[in-house]
Coordinates of C-alpha atoms in Angstrom, one line a residue:
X1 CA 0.0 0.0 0.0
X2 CA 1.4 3.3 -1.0
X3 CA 1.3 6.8 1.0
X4 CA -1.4 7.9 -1.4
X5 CA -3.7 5.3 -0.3
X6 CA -2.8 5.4 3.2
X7 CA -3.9 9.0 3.5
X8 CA -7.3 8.3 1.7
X9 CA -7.9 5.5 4.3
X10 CA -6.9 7.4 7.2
X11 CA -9.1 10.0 5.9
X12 CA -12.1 8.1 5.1
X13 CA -11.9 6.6 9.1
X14 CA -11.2 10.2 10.2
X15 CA -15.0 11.3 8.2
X16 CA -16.8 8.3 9.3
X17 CA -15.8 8.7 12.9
X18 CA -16.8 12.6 12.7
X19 CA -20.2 11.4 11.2
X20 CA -20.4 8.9 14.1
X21 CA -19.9 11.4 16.6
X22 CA -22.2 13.9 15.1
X23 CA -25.0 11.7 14.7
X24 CA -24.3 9.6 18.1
X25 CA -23.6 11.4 21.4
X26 CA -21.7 8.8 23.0
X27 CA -21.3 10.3 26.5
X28 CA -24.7 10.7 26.3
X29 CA -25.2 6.9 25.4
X30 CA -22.2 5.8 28.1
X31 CA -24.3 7.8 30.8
X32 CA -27.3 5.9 29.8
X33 CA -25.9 2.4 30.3
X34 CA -24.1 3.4 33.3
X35 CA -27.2 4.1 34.9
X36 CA -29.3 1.2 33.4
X37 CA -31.6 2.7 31.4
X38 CA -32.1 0.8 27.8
X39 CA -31.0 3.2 25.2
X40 CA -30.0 2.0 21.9
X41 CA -27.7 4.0 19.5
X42 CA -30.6 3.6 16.7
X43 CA -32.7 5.4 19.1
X44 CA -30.2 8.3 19.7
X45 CA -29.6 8.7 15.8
X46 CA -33.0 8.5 15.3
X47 CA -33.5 11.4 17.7
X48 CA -30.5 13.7 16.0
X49 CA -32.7 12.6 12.6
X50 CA -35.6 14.1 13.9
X51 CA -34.5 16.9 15.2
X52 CA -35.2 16.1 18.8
X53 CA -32.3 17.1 21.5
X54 CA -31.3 13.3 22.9
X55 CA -30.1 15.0 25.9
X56 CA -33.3 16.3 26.6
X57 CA -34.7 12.6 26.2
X58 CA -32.0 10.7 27.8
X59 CA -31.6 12.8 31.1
X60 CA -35.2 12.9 32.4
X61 CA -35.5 9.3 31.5
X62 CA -32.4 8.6 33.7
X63 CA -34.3 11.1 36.4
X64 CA -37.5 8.9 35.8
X65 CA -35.3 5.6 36.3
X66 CA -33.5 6.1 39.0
X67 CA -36.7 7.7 40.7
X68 CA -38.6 4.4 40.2
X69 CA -40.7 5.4 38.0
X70 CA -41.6 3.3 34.7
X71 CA -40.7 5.0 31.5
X72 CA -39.6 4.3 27.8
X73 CA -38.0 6.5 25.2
X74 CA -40.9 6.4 23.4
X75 CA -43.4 8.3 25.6
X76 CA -41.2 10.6 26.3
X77 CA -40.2 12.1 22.8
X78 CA -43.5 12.3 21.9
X79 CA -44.5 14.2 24.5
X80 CA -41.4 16.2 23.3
X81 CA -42.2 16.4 19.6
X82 CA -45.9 17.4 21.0
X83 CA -44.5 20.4 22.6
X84 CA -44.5 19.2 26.2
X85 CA -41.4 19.7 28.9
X86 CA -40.4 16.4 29.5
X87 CA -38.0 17.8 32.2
X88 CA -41.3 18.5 34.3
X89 CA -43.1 16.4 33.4
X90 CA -40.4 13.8 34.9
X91 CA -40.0 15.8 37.8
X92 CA -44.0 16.0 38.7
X93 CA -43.9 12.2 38.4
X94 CA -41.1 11.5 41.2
X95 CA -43.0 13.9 43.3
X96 CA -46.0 12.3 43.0
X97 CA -44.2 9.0 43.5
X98 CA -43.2 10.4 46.5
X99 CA -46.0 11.6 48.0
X100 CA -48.1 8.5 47.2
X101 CA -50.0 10.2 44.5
X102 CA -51.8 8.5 41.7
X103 CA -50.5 10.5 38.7
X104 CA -50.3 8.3 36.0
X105 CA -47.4 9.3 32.6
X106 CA -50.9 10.3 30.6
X107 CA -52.8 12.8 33.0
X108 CA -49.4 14.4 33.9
X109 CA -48.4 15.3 30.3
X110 CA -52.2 16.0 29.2
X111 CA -51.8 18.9 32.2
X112 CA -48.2 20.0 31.0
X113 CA -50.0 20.3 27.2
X114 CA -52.7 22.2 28.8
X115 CA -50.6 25.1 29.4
X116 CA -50.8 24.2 33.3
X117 CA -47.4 23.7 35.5
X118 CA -47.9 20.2 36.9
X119 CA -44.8 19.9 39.0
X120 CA -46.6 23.3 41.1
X121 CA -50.3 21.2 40.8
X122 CA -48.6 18.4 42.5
X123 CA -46.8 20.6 45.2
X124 CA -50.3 22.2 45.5
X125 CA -51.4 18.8 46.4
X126 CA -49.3 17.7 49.4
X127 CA -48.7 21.3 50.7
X128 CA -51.9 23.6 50.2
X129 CA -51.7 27.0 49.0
X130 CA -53.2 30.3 50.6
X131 CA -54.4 33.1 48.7
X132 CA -55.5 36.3 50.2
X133 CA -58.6 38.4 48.5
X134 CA -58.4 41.3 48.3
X135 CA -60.6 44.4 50.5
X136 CA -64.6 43.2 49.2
X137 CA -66.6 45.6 50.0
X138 CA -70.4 44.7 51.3
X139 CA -73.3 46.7 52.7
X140 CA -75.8 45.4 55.1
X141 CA -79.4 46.0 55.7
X142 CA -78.5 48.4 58.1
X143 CA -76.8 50.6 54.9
X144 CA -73.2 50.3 56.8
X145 CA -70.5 49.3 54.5
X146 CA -67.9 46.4 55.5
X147 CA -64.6 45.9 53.9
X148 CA -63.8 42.3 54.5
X149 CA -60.6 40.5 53.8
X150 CA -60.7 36.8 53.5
X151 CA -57.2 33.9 53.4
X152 CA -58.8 30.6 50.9
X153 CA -56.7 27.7 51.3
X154 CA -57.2 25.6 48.4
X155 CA -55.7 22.5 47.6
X156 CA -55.0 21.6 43.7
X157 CA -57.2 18.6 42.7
X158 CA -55.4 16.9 39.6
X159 CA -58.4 15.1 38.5
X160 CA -59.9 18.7 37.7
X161 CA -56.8 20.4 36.6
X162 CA -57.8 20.3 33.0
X163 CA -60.3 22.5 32.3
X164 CA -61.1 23.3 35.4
X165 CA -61.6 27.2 36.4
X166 CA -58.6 29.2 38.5
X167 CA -57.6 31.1 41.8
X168 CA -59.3 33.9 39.9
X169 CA -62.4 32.2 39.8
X170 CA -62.3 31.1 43.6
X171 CA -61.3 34.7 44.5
X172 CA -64.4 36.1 42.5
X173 CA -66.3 33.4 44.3
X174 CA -65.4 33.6 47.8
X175 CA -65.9 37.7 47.2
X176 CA -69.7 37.2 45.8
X177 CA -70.5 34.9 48.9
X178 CA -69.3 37.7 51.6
X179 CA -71.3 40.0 49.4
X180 CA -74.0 37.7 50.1
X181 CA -73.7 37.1 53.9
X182 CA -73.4 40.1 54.8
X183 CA -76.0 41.9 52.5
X184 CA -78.6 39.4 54.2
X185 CA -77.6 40.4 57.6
X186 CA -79.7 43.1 59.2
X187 CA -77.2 45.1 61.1
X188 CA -73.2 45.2 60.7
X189 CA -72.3 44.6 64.6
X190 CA -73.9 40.7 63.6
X191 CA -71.0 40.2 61.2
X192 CA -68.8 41.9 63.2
X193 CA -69.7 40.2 66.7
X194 CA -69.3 36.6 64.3
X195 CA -67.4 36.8 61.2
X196 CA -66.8 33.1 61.2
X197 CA -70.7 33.1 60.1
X198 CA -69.3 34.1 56.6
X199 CA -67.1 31.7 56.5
X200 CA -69.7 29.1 57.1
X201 CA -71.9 30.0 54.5
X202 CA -69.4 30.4 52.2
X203 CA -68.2 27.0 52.5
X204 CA -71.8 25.5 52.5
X205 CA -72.1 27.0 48.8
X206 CA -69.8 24.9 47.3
X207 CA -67.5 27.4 45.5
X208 CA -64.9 24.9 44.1
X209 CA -67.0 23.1 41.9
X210 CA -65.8 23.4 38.3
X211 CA -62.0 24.7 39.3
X212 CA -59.0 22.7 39.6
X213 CA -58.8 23.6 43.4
X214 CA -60.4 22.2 46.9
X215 CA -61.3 24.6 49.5
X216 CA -60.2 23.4 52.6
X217 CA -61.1 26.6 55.1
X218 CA -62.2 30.2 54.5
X219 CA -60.5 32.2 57.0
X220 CA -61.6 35.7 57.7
X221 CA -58.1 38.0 58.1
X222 CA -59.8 41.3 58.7
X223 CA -63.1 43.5 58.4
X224 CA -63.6 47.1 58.6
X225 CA -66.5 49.3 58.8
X226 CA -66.6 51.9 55.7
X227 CA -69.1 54.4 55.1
X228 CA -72.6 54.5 55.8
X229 CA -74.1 54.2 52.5
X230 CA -77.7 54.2 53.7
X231 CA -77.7 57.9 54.8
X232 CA -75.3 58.9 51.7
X233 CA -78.1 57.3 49.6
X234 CA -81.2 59.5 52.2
X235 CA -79.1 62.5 51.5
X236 CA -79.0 62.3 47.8
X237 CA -82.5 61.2 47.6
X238 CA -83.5 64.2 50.0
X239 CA -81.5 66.1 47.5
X240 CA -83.2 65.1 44.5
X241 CA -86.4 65.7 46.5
X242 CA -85.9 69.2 46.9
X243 CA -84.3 69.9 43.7
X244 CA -87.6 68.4 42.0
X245 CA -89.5 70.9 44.7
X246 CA -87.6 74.0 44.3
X247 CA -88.2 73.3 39.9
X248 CA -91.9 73.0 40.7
X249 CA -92.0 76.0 42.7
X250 CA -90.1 77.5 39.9
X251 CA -93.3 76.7 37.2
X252 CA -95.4 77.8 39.9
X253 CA -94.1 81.3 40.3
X254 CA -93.5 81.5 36.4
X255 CA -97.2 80.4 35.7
X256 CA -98.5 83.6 38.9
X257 CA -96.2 85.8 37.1
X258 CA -97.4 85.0 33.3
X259 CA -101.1 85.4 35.1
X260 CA -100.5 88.5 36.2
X261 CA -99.0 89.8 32.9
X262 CA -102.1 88.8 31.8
X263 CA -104.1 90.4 34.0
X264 CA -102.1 93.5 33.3
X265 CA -102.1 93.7 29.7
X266 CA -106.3 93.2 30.4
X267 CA -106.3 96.6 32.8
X268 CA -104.6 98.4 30.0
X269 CA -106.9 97.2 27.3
X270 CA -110.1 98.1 29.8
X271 CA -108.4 101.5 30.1
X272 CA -108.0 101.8 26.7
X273 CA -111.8 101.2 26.5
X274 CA -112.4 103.9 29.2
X275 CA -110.4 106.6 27.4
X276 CA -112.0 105.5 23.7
X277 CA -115.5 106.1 25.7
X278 CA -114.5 109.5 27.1
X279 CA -113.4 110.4 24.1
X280 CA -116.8 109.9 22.7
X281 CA -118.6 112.5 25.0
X282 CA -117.5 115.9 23.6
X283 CA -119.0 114.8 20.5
X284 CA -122.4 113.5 22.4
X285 CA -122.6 117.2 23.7
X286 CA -121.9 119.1 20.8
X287 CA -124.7 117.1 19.1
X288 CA -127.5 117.6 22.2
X289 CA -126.7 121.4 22.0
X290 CA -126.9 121.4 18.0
X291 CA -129.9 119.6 18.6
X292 CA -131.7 121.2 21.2
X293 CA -131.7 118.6 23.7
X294 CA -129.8 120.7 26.4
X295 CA -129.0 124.0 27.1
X296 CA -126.5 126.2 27.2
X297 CA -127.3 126.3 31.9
X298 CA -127.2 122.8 31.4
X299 CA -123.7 122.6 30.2
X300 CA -122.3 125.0 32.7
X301 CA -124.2 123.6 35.6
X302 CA -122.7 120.1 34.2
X303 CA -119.2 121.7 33.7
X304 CA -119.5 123.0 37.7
X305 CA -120.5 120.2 39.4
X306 CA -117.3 118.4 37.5
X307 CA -115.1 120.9 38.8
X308 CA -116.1 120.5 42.1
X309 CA -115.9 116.8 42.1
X310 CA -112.3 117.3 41.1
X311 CA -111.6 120.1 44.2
X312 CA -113.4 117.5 46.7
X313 CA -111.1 114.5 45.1
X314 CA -108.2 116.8 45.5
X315 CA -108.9 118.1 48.9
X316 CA -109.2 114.4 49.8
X317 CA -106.0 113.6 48.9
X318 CA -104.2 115.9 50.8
X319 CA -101.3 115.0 53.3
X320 CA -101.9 111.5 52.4
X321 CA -98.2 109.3 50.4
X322 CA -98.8 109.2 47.0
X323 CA -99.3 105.7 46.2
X324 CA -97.8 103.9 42.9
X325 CA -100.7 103.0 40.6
X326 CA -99.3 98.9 40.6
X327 CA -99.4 98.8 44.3
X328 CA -102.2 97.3 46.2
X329 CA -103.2 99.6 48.8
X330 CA -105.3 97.1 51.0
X331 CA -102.0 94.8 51.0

């Protein structure tokens, strides 16, 4: 064999074991076998082929061996090529295990798909979790307001986790049941003498039926008396009252004061009547006396005694206030 064909050979080994490499992690197959765990070579090139990352594979199922739990390659890359994280998935398992949970491979990777963290649903599970609601306000018959504060301990129920509502539904519950209890109590100093009554009836409603949680206690943290919304509301009503007075006492005096325009503009046109009629009796006397129906004594004795009815009318009026002709002298 010459040089020539040495160096083609050597060459030839040096690409194949470069392709072998590539395509084979062989630490990650060595790990494999070291820890028992039945991993072929066909399986890890048939991971590199489809695209799937064999450490991501090959490490959780180690995890899932050594944990005691029953696993194959198989069920764990599809859960991988479905979009799944294998690594928690793996993890919720052994915790489960663990805690002597019935979570079976199936129900713990439907929950990862879900969109849910299943390695927190299962720490939910064996320790509960408290959340706090915020201040709900609630007015009772009484029209005092109370700001209550309640602490839900819930515990994650896995059988419910898919589909099932969240802590924002329980919050919204719990709130909408100590709207309730204390909107049916007559008086305030109830609640406050025995908050642990809303408590009980909250629990007796059932809240946690559709959501992926179990109540286990309603604790009330804190309530506060706010304002007294019965009087606000008697106020504003007493305000609206006598706004809606004062407007009709408004059309009232409006409708007296269009009257008396009226009336008024009617003592103008009767004095316009009066004059037009005075105005007619010069003419009345110039006709009887071209006519013959009185005489000239007649006219002055007339013309005298309306003269003196004007110096008695005068003399009447002395010393007394002249009064202005739109002012009522009897009032």
């Amino acid at each position: 064999m010459n040089l020539t064909g040495f160096v083609i050979i050597l060459c030839a080994l040096a690409l194949f074991f470069a392709l072998f490499f590539s395509l084979v992690p062989v630490g990650l197959w060595i790990s494999a076998l070291a820890a028992n765990v039945k991993v072929s070579i066909f399986n890890l090139i048939g991971m590199k082929l489809r695209r799937v990352k064999p450490y991501m594979i090959v490490l959780p199922l180690i995890k899932a061996v050594k944990g005691g739990i029953d696993l194959n390659v198989n069920q764990l890359e599809a859960h991988y090529l479905a979009g799944g994280n294998v690594d928690v998935v793996v993890d919720a398992l052994i915790a489960a295990h663990r805690a002597n949970m019935n979570l079976p491979f199936e129900r713990a990777a439907a929950i990862d798909l879900a969109g849910r963290n299943v390695l927190e649903a299962v720490k939910m599970s064996v320790n509960p979790k408290v959340i706090e609601t915020p201040n709900v306000s609630a007015v009772a018959k009484d029209g005092i307001e109370l700001l209550a504060k309640a602490r839900v301990t819930v515990r994650a129920n896995l059988d419910r986790l898919i589909g099932g509502a969240g802590e924002t539904t329980v919050l919204a519950r719990v709130g909408e049941g100590i709207v309730t209890t204390v909107g049916s109590s007559f008086s305030h100093k109830e609640v406050l003498e025995n908050p642990d009554k809303i408590s009980q009836t909250v629990l007796s409603k059932g809240l946690d039926a559709g959501t992926a949680f179990e109540i286990l206690s309603i604790d009330i943290a804190d309530v506060d008396v706010g304002r007294n919304i019965g009087a606000q509301l008697q106020t504003l009503q007493a305000e609206a009252d006598k706004n809606i007075a004062q407007a009709k006492a408004e059309e009232r005096r409006a409708m007296a004061v269009a009257k008396e325009q009226e009336m008024k503009a009617a003592v103008q046109e009767m004095r316009a009547k009066v004059v037009e009629a005075e105005a007619l009796v010069p003419d009345a006397m110039a006709t009887a006396l071209r006519e013959g129906k009185i005489g000239v004594m007649d006219y002055y004795n007339l013309q005298n005694i309306i003269a003196d009815t004007q110096m008695r009318d005068t003399i009447s009026k002395t010393g007394k206030p002249e009064v202005p002709e739109n002012i009522d002298i009897k009032s």
